[in-house]
Short mmCIF file of C-alpha atoms and ligand atoms in Angstrom, two decimals:
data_model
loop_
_atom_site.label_atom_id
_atom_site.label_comp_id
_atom_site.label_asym_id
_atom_site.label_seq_id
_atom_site.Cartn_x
_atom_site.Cartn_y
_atom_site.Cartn_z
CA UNK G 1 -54.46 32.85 -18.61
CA UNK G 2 -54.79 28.99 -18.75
CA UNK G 3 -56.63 27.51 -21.98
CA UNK G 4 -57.97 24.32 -22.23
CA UNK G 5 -57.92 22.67 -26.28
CA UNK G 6 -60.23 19.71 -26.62
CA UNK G 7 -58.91 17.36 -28.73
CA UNK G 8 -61.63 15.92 -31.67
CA UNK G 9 -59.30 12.56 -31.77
CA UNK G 10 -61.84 11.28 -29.17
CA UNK G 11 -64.96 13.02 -30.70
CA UNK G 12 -67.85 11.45 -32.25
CA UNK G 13 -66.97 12.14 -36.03
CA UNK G 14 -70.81 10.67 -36.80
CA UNK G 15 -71.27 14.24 -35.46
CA UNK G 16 -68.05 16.15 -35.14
CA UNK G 17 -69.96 19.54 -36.06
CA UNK G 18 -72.29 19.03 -32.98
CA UNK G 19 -69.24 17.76 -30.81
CA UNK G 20 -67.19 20.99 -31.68
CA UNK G 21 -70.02 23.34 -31.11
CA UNK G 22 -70.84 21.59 -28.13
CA UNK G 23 -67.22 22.22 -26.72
CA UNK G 24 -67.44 25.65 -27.59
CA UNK G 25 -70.47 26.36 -25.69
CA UNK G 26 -68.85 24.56 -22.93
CA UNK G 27 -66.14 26.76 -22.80
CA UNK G 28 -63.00 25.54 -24.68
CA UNK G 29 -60.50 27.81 -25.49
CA UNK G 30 -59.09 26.32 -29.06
CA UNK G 31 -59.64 23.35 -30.51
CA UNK G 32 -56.89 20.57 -30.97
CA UNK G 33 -56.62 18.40 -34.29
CA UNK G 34 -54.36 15.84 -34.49
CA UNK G 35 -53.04 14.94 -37.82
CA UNK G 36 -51.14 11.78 -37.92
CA UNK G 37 -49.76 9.72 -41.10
CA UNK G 38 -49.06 6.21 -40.45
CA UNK G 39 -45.34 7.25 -40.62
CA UNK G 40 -44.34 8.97 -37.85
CA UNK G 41 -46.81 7.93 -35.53
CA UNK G 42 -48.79 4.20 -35.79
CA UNK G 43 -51.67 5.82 -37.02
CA UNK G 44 -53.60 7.53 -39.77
CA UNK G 45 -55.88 10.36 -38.61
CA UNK G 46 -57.05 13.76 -40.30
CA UNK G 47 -56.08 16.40 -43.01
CA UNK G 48 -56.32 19.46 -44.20
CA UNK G 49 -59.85 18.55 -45.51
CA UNK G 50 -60.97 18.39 -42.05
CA UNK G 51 -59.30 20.95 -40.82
CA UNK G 52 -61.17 22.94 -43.42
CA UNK G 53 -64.77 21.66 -42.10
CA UNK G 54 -64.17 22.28 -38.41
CA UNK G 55 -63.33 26.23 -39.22
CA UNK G 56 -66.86 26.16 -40.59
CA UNK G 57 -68.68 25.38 -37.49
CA UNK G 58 -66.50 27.09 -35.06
CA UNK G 59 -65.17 30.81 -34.01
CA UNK G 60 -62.24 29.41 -31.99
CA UNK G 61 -58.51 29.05 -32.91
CA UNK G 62 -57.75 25.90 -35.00
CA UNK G 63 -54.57 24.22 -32.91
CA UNK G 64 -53.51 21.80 -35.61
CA UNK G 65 -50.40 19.28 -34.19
CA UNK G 66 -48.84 17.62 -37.46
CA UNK G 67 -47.36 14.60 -36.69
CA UNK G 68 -46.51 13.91 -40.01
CA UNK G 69 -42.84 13.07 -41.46
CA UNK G 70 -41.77 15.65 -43.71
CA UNK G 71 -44.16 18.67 -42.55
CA UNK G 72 -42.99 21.13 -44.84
CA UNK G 73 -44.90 19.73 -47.89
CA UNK G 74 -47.80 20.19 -46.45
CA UNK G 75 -47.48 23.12 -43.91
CA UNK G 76 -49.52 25.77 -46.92
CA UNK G 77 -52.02 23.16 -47.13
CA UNK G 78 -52.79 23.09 -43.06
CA UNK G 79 -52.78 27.30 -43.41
CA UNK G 80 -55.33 27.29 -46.57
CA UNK G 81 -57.10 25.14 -44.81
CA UNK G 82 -57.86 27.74 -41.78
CA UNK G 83 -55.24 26.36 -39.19
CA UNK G 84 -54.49 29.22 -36.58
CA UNK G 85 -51.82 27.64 -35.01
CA UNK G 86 -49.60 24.71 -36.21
CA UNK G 87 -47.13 22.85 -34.25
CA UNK G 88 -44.20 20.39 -35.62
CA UNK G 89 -42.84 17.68 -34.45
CA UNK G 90 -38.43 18.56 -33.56
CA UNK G 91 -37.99 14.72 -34.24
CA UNK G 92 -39.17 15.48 -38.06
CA UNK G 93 -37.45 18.59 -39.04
CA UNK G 94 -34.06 18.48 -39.70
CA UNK G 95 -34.29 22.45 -40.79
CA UNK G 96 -36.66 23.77 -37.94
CA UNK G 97 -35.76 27.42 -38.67
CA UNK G 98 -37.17 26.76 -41.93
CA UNK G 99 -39.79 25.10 -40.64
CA UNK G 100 -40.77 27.69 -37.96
CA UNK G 101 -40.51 30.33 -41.04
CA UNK G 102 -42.82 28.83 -43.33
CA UNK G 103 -45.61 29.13 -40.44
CA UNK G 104 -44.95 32.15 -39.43
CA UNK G 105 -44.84 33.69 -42.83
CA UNK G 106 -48.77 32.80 -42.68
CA UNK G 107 -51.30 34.40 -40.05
CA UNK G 108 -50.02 31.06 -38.33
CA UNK G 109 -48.42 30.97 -34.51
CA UNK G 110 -45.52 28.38 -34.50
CA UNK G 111 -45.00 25.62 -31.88
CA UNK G 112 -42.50 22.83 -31.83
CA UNK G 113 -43.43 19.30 -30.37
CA UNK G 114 -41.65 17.10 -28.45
CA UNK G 115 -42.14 13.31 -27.77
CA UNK G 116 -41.58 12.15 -23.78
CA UNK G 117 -38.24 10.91 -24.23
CA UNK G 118 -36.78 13.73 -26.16
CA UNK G 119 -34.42 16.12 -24.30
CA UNK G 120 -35.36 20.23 -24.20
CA UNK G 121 -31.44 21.10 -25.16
CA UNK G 122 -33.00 20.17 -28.62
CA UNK G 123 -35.62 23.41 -28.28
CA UNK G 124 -33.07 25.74 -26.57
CA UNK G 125 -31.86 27.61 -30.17
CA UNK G 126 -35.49 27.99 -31.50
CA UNK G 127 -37.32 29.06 -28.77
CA UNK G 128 -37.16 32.95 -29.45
CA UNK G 129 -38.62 32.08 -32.71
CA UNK G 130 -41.40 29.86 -31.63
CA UNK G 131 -45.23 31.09 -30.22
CA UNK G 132 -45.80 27.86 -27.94
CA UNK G 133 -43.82 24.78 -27.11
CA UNK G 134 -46.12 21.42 -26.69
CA UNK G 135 -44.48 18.77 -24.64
CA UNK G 136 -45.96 15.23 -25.46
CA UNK G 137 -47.08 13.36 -22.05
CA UNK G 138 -47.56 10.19 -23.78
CA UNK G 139 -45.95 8.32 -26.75
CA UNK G 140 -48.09 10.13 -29.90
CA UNK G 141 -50.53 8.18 -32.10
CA UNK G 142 -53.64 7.50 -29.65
CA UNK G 143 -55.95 9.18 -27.40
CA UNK G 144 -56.92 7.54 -23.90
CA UNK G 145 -53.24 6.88 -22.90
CA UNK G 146 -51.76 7.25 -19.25
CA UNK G 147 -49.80 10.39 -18.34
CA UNK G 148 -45.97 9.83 -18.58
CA UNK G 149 -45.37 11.41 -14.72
CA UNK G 150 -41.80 12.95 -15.78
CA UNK G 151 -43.46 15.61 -17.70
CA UNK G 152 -44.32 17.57 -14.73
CA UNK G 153 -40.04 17.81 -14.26
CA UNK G 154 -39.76 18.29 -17.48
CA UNK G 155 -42.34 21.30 -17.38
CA UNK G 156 -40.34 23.29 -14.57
CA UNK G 157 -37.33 22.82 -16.73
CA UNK G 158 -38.68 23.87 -19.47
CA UNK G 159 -40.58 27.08 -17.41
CA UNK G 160 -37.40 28.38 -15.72
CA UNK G 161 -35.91 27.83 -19.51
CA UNK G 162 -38.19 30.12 -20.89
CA UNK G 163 -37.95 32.54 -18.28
CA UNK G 164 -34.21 32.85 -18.43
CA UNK G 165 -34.34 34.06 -21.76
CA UNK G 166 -36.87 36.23 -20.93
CA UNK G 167 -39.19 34.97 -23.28
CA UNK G 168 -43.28 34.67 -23.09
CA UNK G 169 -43.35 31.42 -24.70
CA UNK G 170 -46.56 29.19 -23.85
CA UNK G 171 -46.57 25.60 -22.73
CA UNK G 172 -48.76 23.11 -24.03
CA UNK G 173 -49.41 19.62 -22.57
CA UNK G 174 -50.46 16.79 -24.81
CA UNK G 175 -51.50 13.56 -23.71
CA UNK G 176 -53.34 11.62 -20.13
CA UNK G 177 -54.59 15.01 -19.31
CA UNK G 178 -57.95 14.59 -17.14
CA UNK G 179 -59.23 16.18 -13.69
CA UNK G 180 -56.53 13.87 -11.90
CA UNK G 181 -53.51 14.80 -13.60
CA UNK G 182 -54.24 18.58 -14.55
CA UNK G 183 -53.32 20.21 -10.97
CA UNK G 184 -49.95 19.36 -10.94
CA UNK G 185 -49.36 20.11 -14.64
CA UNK G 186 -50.61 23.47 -14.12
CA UNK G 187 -48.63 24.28 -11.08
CA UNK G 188 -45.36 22.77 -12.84
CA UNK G 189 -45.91 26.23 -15.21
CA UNK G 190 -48.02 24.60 -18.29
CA UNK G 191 -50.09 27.44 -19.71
CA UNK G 192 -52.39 25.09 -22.57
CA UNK G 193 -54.14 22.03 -21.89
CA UNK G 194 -54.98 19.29 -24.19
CA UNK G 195 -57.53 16.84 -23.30
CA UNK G 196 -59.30 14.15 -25.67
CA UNK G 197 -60.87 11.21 -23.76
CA UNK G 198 -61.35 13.24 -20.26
CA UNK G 199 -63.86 15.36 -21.90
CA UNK G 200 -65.33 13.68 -25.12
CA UNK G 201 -67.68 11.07 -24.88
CA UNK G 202 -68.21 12.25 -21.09
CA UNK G 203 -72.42 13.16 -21.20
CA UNK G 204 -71.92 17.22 -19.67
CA UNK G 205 -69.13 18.80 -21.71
CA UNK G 206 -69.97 21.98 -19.45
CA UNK G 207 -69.45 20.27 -16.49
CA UNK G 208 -66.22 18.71 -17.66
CA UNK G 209 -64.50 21.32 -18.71
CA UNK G 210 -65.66 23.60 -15.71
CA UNK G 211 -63.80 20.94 -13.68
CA UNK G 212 -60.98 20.80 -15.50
CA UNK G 213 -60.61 24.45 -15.24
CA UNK G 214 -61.67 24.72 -11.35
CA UNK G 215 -58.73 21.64 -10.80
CA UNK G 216 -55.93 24.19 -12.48
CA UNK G 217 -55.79 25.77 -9.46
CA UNK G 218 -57.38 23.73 -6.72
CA UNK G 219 -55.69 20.13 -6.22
CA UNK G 220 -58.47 18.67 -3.81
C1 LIG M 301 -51.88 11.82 -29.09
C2 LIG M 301 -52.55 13.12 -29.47
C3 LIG M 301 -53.39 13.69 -28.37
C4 LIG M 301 -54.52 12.82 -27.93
C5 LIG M 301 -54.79 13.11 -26.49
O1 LIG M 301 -50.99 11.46 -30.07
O2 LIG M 301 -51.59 14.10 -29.81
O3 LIG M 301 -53.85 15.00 -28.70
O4 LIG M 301 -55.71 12.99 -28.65
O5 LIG M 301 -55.72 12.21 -26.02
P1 LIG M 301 -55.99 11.98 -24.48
O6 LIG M 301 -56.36 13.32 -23.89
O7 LIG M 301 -57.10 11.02 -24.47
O8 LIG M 301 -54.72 11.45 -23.87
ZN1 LIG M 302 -52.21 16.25 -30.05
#
């Protein structure tokens, strides 16, 4: 089962209710907030008080990525805010276990983040404790950037990882994913799709995400 996760980053936030219930009828599968903090990444997004808005207006899972320096402070915050799934950042937590424990010990799945340029040795003692692993396909901190090619290498690696260990781990793409780049990401073993620009702002959210969906498995 393949899921595609708009992210709101590139919504319309005049009229995010509209935007999210729009995706939803459209088919999306969760929806993807990114909450930055001008530390981490160069830019200042959304927090738990939005995260707490969008659960009103919408039935699907809440995928909230923190990219936000010390996560841990703020990790109850994201949960009582309605977050279904959170995912941290492995460059920001020094403790992951502890990390990973404090969502889990919510309703909460786990995932753990990783930029482009950091290695998947830095995953391989945390991944029987984790739901999902997202693997960031650009630099983090914008929407509307171009996919970083390696990831697809970087997905089989991380596939045949998982499947040594026998695990059921999901994989989650983040970043340049539109109808161009979304074949071969899927066929490298990526199981969750994250898309901001390639469907927001584009006029038949139905349409785009049908094609999105129809190019996981069709590359022409
Ligand atoms: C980047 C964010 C992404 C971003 C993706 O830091 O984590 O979720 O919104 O945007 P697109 O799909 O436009 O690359
Ligand atoms: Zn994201």
């Amino acid at each position: 089962m393949k899921l595609i996760a708009p992210s709101i980053l590139s919504a319309d936030f005049t009229t995010l209710g509209d935007e999210i219930r729009n995706v939803e009828a459209a088919g999306a599968d969760w929806i993807h907030i990114d909450v930055m903090d001008g530390h981490f990444v160069p830019n200042i997004t959304m927090g738990p008080v939005i995260v707490e808005a969008v659960k009103k207006v919408t039935e699907l899972p809440l995928d909230v990525h923190l990219m936000i320096e010390r996560p841990d402070q703020f990790i109850p915050e994201f949960v009582n805010a309605g977050a279904d799934l959170i995912s941290v950042h492995v460059e920001t937590c020094p403790h992951l276990n502890r990390t990973i424990d404090l969502i889990r010990c919510s309703e909460c799945r786990a995932g753990v983040v990783l930029n482009p340029a950091t290695s998947l040795s830095t995953i391989e003692w945390i991944l029987e404790y984790i739901d999902f692993v997202l693997l960031m396909s650009v630099n983090p901190g914008f929407g509307g950037q171009s996919f970083i090619s390696n990831t697809i290498d970087k997905t089989r690696q991380l596939k045949r990882m998982i499947e040594k260990k026998g695990l059921s781990t999901l994989i989650q793409i983040d970043g340049g994913v539109n109808e161009k780049t979304i074949y071969s990401i899927s066929k490298a073993g990526a199981d969750v799709f994250v898309a901001g620009s390639a469907i927001f702002g584009t006029g038949d959210y139905k349409k785009t995400i049908k094609k999105l969906k129809d190019k996981l498995t069709d590359p022409s």
